[in-house]
Amino acid sequence: MAIAVVDPSQYEQQLAEKAEQTRARFAAFDAPELEVFPSPPSHYRMRCEFRIWHEDDDLYYAMFEVEFDDEGNKKKTVVRMDDFPVASQRINTLMPLLRERLKASPVLRERLFQCEFLTTLSGEALVTLIYHRKLEEDWEAEARALEQELDIMIIGRSRKQHLVLTRDHVFERLEVDGREYVYQQVENSFTQPNAEICRSMLSWARDVTHPDKARAEGREQGDLVELYCGNGNFTIALAENFRRVLATEISRTSVASAQVNLAANGIDNAQVARMSAEDFSLALAGEKEGRRVAEMDLENHDFRTVLVDPPRAGLDADSCEQTARYERIVYISCNPQTLSENLEVLCRTHRIERFALFDQFPYTDHLECGVYLVRK
């Protein structure tokens, strides 16, 4: 894997090329003009992880550059990282301070293997230090002092140990369309890495699902059903656009965070259920019963819009078929290949009304897309 080379002077050109490639890739679907949402050209990633490389009395942050020769043999090169322009300003400020403190402490540096950062736009920072040894009381004492010194929160991890000194999460605060939303983001669980692009995604999704759009189309707004809701990222921002929202997620940690986030944002018309997208499709079809299904109160919902934000594998055949049953579809995709495959199915019954490119990962080939479809 190549490490992204950040050059703000080249960003606009690279984004233009990425947008043109996206237009060409999806031209067959008769999509409207592509909406392009740029990222900050540097310091855009709110979380990252580094290996800790030890050389005699020195240690430093490292990543691996992976290349393949003509015979297909893999070559892995250690790259020293004294700073990381991809990462947030807060991470870059912390990197040298933390490194010097770790170097100076035999207890903190001994068999330290990896360091992970999770930060927010408001400056909260959670640092996870991962070791190949058992962490004792002396480690905890020095780590607590380091928390105070650098104004951070620290978690220590090793085999069968997970020591949370203050808390295992940060609170991200995102201003979207004049309103601030608060999100608990837990260490080692999925969160949107680019906070500014996340704000753009939420604003776009709020716009395409605004009740005025349904009225202009001569349709009832109805309720929203959401698959793969994570920590409630979209659920919370979209709740005021609908009478009721029912969201599903399989990760226990993400569901717990979603519940916290619903309460923190005063959302009282949304419910998050722990269930896979596949099982939820069966529940909607009346083919699955049980306590969780009963708690959803499905018969009292009027689902007309569905939001899907699947993993890179996209929607499986059953979920794709289920998605096509709704009048309106909001599809957030992190993989253009599986998005294209799913659109081949969905566009048999729906037309694309809006298409967006969110540059979640600048200077790479990765694409994040938003597609809004309406039944033909």
Coordinates of C-alpha atoms in Angstrom, one line a residue:
M1 CA 0.0 0.0 0.0
A2 CA 1.3 3.4 -1.0
I3 CA 1.4 6.1 1.7
A4 CA -0.5 9.2 0.5
V5 CA 1.7 12.1 -0.5
V6 CA 0.0 15.3 0.6
D7 CA 0.6 18.2 -1.8
P8 CA -2.1 20.9 -1.4
S9 CA -0.9 22.6 -4.6
Q10 CA -1.9 19.5 -6.6
Y11 CA -5.2 18.8 -4.8
E12 CA -7.6 20.6 -7.1
Q13 CA -6.2 18.9 -10.1
Q14 CA -6.3 15.4 -8.5
L15 CA -9.9 16.0 -7.4
A16 CA -10.9 17.1 -10.9
E17 CA -9.4 13.9 -12.3
K18 CA -11.2 11.8 -9.7
A19 CA -14.5 13.5 -10.6
E20 CA -14.0 12.9 -14.3
Q21 CA -13.2 9.2 -13.6
T22 CA -16.4 9.0 -11.6
R23 CA -18.5 10.5 -14.3
A24 CA -17.1 8.1 -16.9
R25 CA -17.6 5.1 -14.6
F26 CA -21.3 5.8 -14.0
A27 CA -22.2 7.3 -17.4
A28 CA -24.2 4.3 -18.3
F29 CA -26.7 5.0 -15.5
D30 CA -27.9 8.3 -16.9
A31 CA -27.0 10.1 -13.7
P32 CA -27.4 13.9 -13.3
E33 CA -24.5 16.3 -13.0
L34 CA -22.0 15.1 -10.4
E35 CA -22.0 17.0 -7.2
V36 CA -18.4 17.2 -5.9
F37 CA -17.6 17.8 -2.2
P38 CA -13.9 18.6 -1.6
S39 CA -11.9 17.7 1.4
P40 CA -9.5 20.0 3.2
P41 CA -6.3 19.6 1.2
S42 CA -4.3 18.5 4.3
H43 CA -4.9 17.5 8.0
Y44 CA -8.2 16.0 7.2
R45 CA -8.1 12.6 8.9
M46 CA -9.2 12.5 12.5
R47 CA -7.8 9.0 13.3
C48 CA -4.7 7.1 12.4
E49 CA -2.4 4.4 13.6
F50 CA 1.4 3.9 13.5
R51 CA 3.8 1.1 14.3
I52 CA 6.4 2.1 16.9
W53 CA 9.8 1.3 15.6
H54 CA 12.7 0.8 18.1
E55 CA 16.3 1.4 17.1
D56 CA 18.8 1.3 20.0
D57 CA 17.8 4.2 22.3
D58 CA 15.6 5.8 19.7
L59 CA 12.0 5.1 18.8
Y60 CA 9.7 6.6 16.1
Y61 CA 6.4 6.3 14.4
A62 CA 6.5 4.1 11.3
M63 CA 4.3 3.0 8.4
F64 CA 5.0 0.3 5.8
E65 CA 5.3 1.0 2.1
V66 CA 4.4 -2.2 0.2
E67 CA 5.6 -2.8 -3.4
F68 CA 5.7 -5.8 -5.7
D69 CA 8.5 -6.6 -8.1
D70 CA 8.1 -7.9 -11.6
E71 CA 7.9 -11.5 -10.3
G72 CA 5.1 -10.6 -7.9
N73 CA 7.2 -10.8 -4.8
K74 CA 6.2 -8.4 -2.0
K75 CA 8.7 -5.9 -0.6
K76 CA 7.8 -4.1 2.6
T77 CA 9.8 -1.0 3.5
V78 CA 9.6 0.8 6.9
V79 CA 9.0 4.5 6.5
R80 CA 9.7 6.8 9.4
M81 CA 6.9 9.3 10.1
D82 CA 8.0 12.3 12.1
D83 CA 4.8 14.1 11.0
F84 CA 1.7 13.0 9.0
P85 CA 0.0 15.7 7.0
V86 CA -2.9 13.4 6.3
A87 CA -3.8 13.5 10.0
S88 CA -5.5 16.2 12.0
Q89 CA -3.5 19.2 13.3
R90 CA -4.1 17.8 16.8
I91 CA -2.4 14.5 15.9
N92 CA 0.5 16.3 14.3
T93 CA 1.0 18.5 17.4
L94 CA 0.9 15.5 19.6
M95 CA 3.2 13.3 17.6
P96 CA 6.6 14.8 18.6
L97 CA 5.5 15.6 22.2
L98 CA 4.3 12.0 22.8
R99 CA 7.4 10.5 21.1
E100 CA 9.8 12.4 23.3
R101 CA 7.9 11.5 26.4
L102 CA 7.8 7.8 25.4
K103 CA 11.6 7.8 24.7
A104 CA 12.3 9.3 28.1
S105 CA 10.3 6.6 30.0
P106 CA 11.6 3.0 30.2
V107 CA 8.2 2.0 31.6
L108 CA 6.1 3.5 28.8
R109 CA 8.4 2.5 25.9
E110 CA 9.2 -1.1 26.9
R111 CA 7.9 -3.4 24.2
L112 CA 5.5 -0.7 22.9
F113 CA 4.3 -2.0 19.5
Q114 CA 1.7 0.4 18.1
C115 CA 0.2 3.8 18.8
E116 CA -3.4 4.8 17.7
F117 CA -4.8 8.3 17.7
L118 CA -8.5 9.3 17.7
T119 CA -9.2 13.1 17.7
T120 CA -12.0 15.5 17.1
L121 CA -12.5 18.9 15.5
S122 CA -12.8 20.4 19.0
G123 CA -9.4 19.0 20.0
E124 CA -10.2 16.0 22.1
A125 CA -7.6 13.3 21.8
L126 CA -7.6 9.6 22.7
V127 CA -4.3 7.7 22.4
T128 CA -4.1 3.9 22.5
L129 CA -0.8 2.4 23.3
I130 CA -0.4 -1.3 22.4
Y131 CA 2.2 -3.5 24.0
H132 CA 3.8 -7.0 23.7
R133 CA 3.9 -7.3 27.5
K134 CA 1.7 -7.2 30.6
L135 CA 1.0 -3.7 31.9
E136 CA 1.6 -3.3 35.6
E137 CA 0.9 -0.5 38.2
D138 CA 4.0 1.4 37.3
W139 CA 2.8 1.7 33.7
E140 CA -0.6 3.0 34.8
A141 CA 1.0 5.6 37.1
E142 CA 3.2 7.0 34.3
A143 CA 0.4 6.9 31.8
R144 CA -1.9 8.9 34.0
A145 CA 0.9 11.5 34.5
L146 CA 1.2 11.6 30.7
E147 CA -2.5 12.2 30.3
Q148 CA -2.3 15.3 32.4
E149 CA 0.9 16.5 30.8
L150 CA -0.4 16.3 27.2
D151 CA -4.1 16.8 27.9
I152 CA -5.1 13.5 26.3
M153 CA -6.8 10.3 27.3
I154 CA -4.9 7.1 27.2
I155 CA -5.8 3.4 26.8
G156 CA -3.3 0.6 27.3
R157 CA -3.7 -2.6 25.4
S158 CA -1.8 -5.9 25.5
R159 CA -2.9 -9.5 25.4
K160 CA -6.0 -9.9 27.6
Q161 CA -5.6 -6.4 28.9
H162 CA -7.6 -3.3 28.0
L163 CA -6.9 -0.5 30.5
V164 CA -9.0 2.6 30.1
L165 CA -7.6 5.4 32.2
T166 CA -10.2 8.0 31.6
R167 CA -12.7 6.9 29.0
D168 CA -12.7 4.8 25.8
H169 CA -14.3 7.4 23.5
V170 CA -14.3 11.0 22.4
F171 CA -17.2 13.3 21.6
E172 CA -17.2 14.8 18.1
R173 CA -19.3 17.9 17.5
L174 CA -20.3 18.6 14.0
E175 CA -22.2 21.7 12.9
V176 CA -24.5 20.9 10.0
D177 CA -27.0 23.3 8.5
G178 CA -26.8 25.6 11.5
R179 CA -27.2 22.9 14.1
E180 CA -24.6 21.1 16.2
Y181 CA -24.7 17.3 16.5
V182 CA -22.8 15.4 19.1
Y183 CA -21.4 11.9 18.4
Q184 CA -19.8 9.5 20.8
Q185 CA -16.9 7.8 18.9
V186 CA -15.5 4.7 20.6
E187 CA -11.9 3.6 20.3
N188 CA -11.3 0.8 17.9
S189 CA -14.8 1.0 16.3
F190 CA -15.9 2.5 13.0
T191 CA -16.3 6.2 12.7
Q192 CA -16.1 8.5 9.6
P193 CA -12.4 9.4 9.4
N194 CA -12.7 12.7 7.6
A195 CA -14.9 15.0 9.8
E196 CA -15.3 17.8 7.3
I197 CA -16.4 15.4 4.6
C198 CA -18.7 13.8 7.1
R199 CA -20.4 17.2 7.6
S200 CA -20.8 17.5 3.8
M201 CA -22.3 14.0 3.6
L202 CA -24.8 14.8 6.4
S203 CA -25.8 18.1 4.8
W204 CA -26.3 16.4 1.4
A205 CA -28.4 13.6 2.9
R206 CA -30.5 16.0 4.8
D207 CA -31.1 18.0 1.6
V208 CA -32.1 15.1 -0.6
T209 CA -34.5 13.7 2.1
H210 CA -36.1 17.1 3.1
P211 CA -39.9 16.8 3.4
D212 CA -40.3 19.6 0.8
K213 CA -38.8 17.3 -1.8
A214 CA -41.4 14.6 -1.2
R215 CA -44.2 17.2 -1.4
A216 CA -42.8 18.6 -4.6
E217 CA -42.9 15.0 -6.0
G218 CA -46.5 14.6 -4.9
R219 CA -45.5 11.9 -2.5
E220 CA -46.0 11.2 1.2
Q221 CA -42.8 11.5 3.2
G222 CA -43.5 8.5 5.4
D223 CA -40.8 7.0 7.6
L224 CA -37.1 6.2 7.2
V225 CA -35.5 2.8 7.5
E226 CA -31.7 2.7 7.7
L227 CA -29.4 -0.3 7.3
Y228 CA -25.8 -0.3 8.6
C229 CA -26.4 2.7 10.8
G230 CA -23.1 2.5 12.8
N231 CA -23.1 4.9 15.7
G232 CA -26.2 6.7 14.3
N233 CA -24.2 9.1 12.1
F234 CA -26.9 9.7 9.6
T235 CA -29.8 8.6 11.9
I236 CA -29.4 11.6 14.1
A237 CA -29.0 14.2 11.4
L238 CA -31.9 12.9 9.4
A239 CA -34.4 12.3 12.2
E240 CA -36.1 15.7 11.9
N241 CA -36.9 15.0 8.2
F242 CA -39.1 12.1 9.1
R243 CA -42.0 11.1 11.3
R244 CA -40.2 8.0 12.6
V245 CA -36.8 6.4 11.9
L246 CA -35.9 2.8 12.4
A247 CA -32.2 2.0 12.1
T248 CA -30.3 -1.4 12.3
E249 CA -26.7 -2.3 13.0
I250 CA -25.0 -5.6 13.8
S251 CA -22.1 -4.2 15.9
R252 CA -22.9 -4.3 19.6
T253 CA -20.4 -1.4 20.2
S254 CA -21.9 0.8 17.5
V255 CA -25.5 0.1 18.7
A256 CA -24.5 1.2 22.2
S257 CA -23.0 4.4 20.8
A258 CA -26.0 5.1 18.7
Q259 CA -28.2 4.9 21.8
V260 CA -25.9 7.3 23.6
N261 CA -26.0 9.7 20.6
L262 CA -29.8 9.6 20.3
A263 CA -30.1 10.7 23.9
A264 CA -27.3 13.3 23.6
N265 CA -29.0 14.9 20.7
G266 CA -32.5 14.8 22.1
I267 CA -33.8 12.5 19.3
D268 CA -37.1 10.9 20.4
N269 CA -38.5 9.7 17.0
A270 CA -35.7 7.2 16.2
Q271 CA -35.0 3.6 17.2
V272 CA -31.9 1.6 16.7
A273 CA -32.1 -2.2 16.7
R274 CA -29.2 -4.6 16.8
M275 CA -29.8 -6.8 13.8
S276 CA -28.0 -7.7 10.5
A277 CA -29.4 -6.3 7.3
E278 CA -30.2 -9.8 6.2
D279 CA -32.2 -10.6 9.3
F280 CA -34.0 -7.3 9.1
S281 CA -35.0 -8.0 5.5
L282 CA -36.5 -11.3 6.7
A283 CA -38.3 -9.5 9.5
L284 CA -39.9 -7.0 7.1
A285 CA -41.0 -9.9 4.9
G286 CA -42.7 -11.5 8.0
E287 CA -40.2 -14.4 7.9
K288 CA -38.5 -13.7 11.2
E289 CA -40.0 -13.3 14.6
G290 CA -38.7 -12.8 18.2
R291 CA -38.3 -10.2 20.9
R292 CA -36.2 -7.9 18.8
V293 CA -38.6 -8.0 15.9
A294 CA -41.5 -7.3 18.2
E295 CA -39.8 -4.3 19.7
M296 CA -39.4 -2.7 16.3
D297 CA -43.2 -2.3 16.1
L298 CA -43.0 -2.7 12.3
E299 CA -46.7 -2.6 11.7
N300 CA -46.9 1.0 12.9
H301 CA -44.2 2.2 10.5
D302 CA -44.8 3.6 7.0
F303 CA -41.4 3.1 5.4
R304 CA -41.0 5.0 2.1
T305 CA -37.3 6.0 2.2
V306 CA -34.4 3.7 2.9
L307 CA -30.8 4.7 3.6
V308 CA -28.1 2.1 3.1
D309 CA -24.4 2.7 4.0
P310 CA -23.0 -0.8 3.4
P311 CA -19.4 -2.1 3.8
R312 CA -17.1 -2.3 0.8
A313 CA -18.8 -5.6 -0.2
G314 CA -22.0 -3.6 -1.0
L315 CA -25.5 -5.0 -0.7
D316 CA -26.0 -8.7 -1.1
A317 CA -28.7 -9.9 -3.5
D318 CA -31.4 -10.2 -0.8
S319 CA -30.7 -6.7 0.7
C320 CA -30.6 -5.2 -2.8
E321 CA -34.0 -6.7 -3.6
Q322 CA -35.3 -5.4 -0.3
T323 CA -33.9 -1.9 -0.9
A324 CA -35.6 -1.7 -4.3
R325 CA -39.1 -2.0 -2.6
Y326 CA -38.9 1.5 -1.2
E327 CA -40.0 4.6 -3.1
R328 CA -36.8 6.5 -2.3
I329 CA -33.3 5.2 -1.8
V330 CA -30.3 7.0 -0.3
Y331 CA -27.2 4.9 -1.0
I332 CA -23.8 5.9 0.6
S333 CA -21.0 3.9 -0.9
C334 CA -17.3 3.5 -0.2
N335 CA -16.7 1.2 -3.1
P336 CA -17.5 2.3 -6.7
Q337 CA -17.3 -1.3 -8.0
T338 CA -20.0 -2.7 -5.7
L339 CA -22.0 0.5 -6.1
S340 CA -22.0 0.0 -9.8
E341 CA -23.1 -3.6 -9.5
N342 CA -25.9 -2.7 -7.1
L343 CA -27.1 0.2 -9.3
E344 CA -27.5 -2.3 -12.2
V345 CA -30.2 -3.9 -10.1
L346 CA -31.7 -0.8 -8.5
C347 CA -32.0 1.2 -11.7
R348 CA -34.4 -1.3 -13.1
T349 CA -37.0 0.1 -10.8
H350 CA -35.5 3.5 -9.8
R351 CA -33.9 6.5 -11.5
I352 CA -31.0 8.5 -10.1
E353 CA -32.0 12.0 -9.1
R354 CA -28.8 13.1 -7.3
F355 CA -25.2 11.8 -7.5
A356 CA -22.4 13.1 -5.3
L357 CA -18.7 12.5 -4.9
F358 CA -17.4 13.0 -1.3
D359 CA -13.6 13.1 -1.3
Q360 CA -13.1 11.2 1.9
F361 CA -9.6 10.1 1.1
P362 CA -7.7 12.7 -0.9
Y363 CA -4.6 11.7 -2.9
T364 CA -5.9 8.2 -3.2
D365 CA -8.1 6.3 -5.7
H366 CA -10.7 5.7 -3.0
L367 CA -14.2 7.1 -3.6
E368 CA -17.1 7.8 -1.4
C369 CA -20.3 8.4 -3.3
G370 CA -23.9 9.4 -2.4
V371 CA -26.7 8.4 -4.7
Y372 CA -30.4 9.4 -4.4
L373 CA -32.9 7.3 -6.3
V374 CA -36.6 7.6 -6.8
R375 CA -38.9 4.9 -8.0
K376 CA -39.8 5.3 -11.7

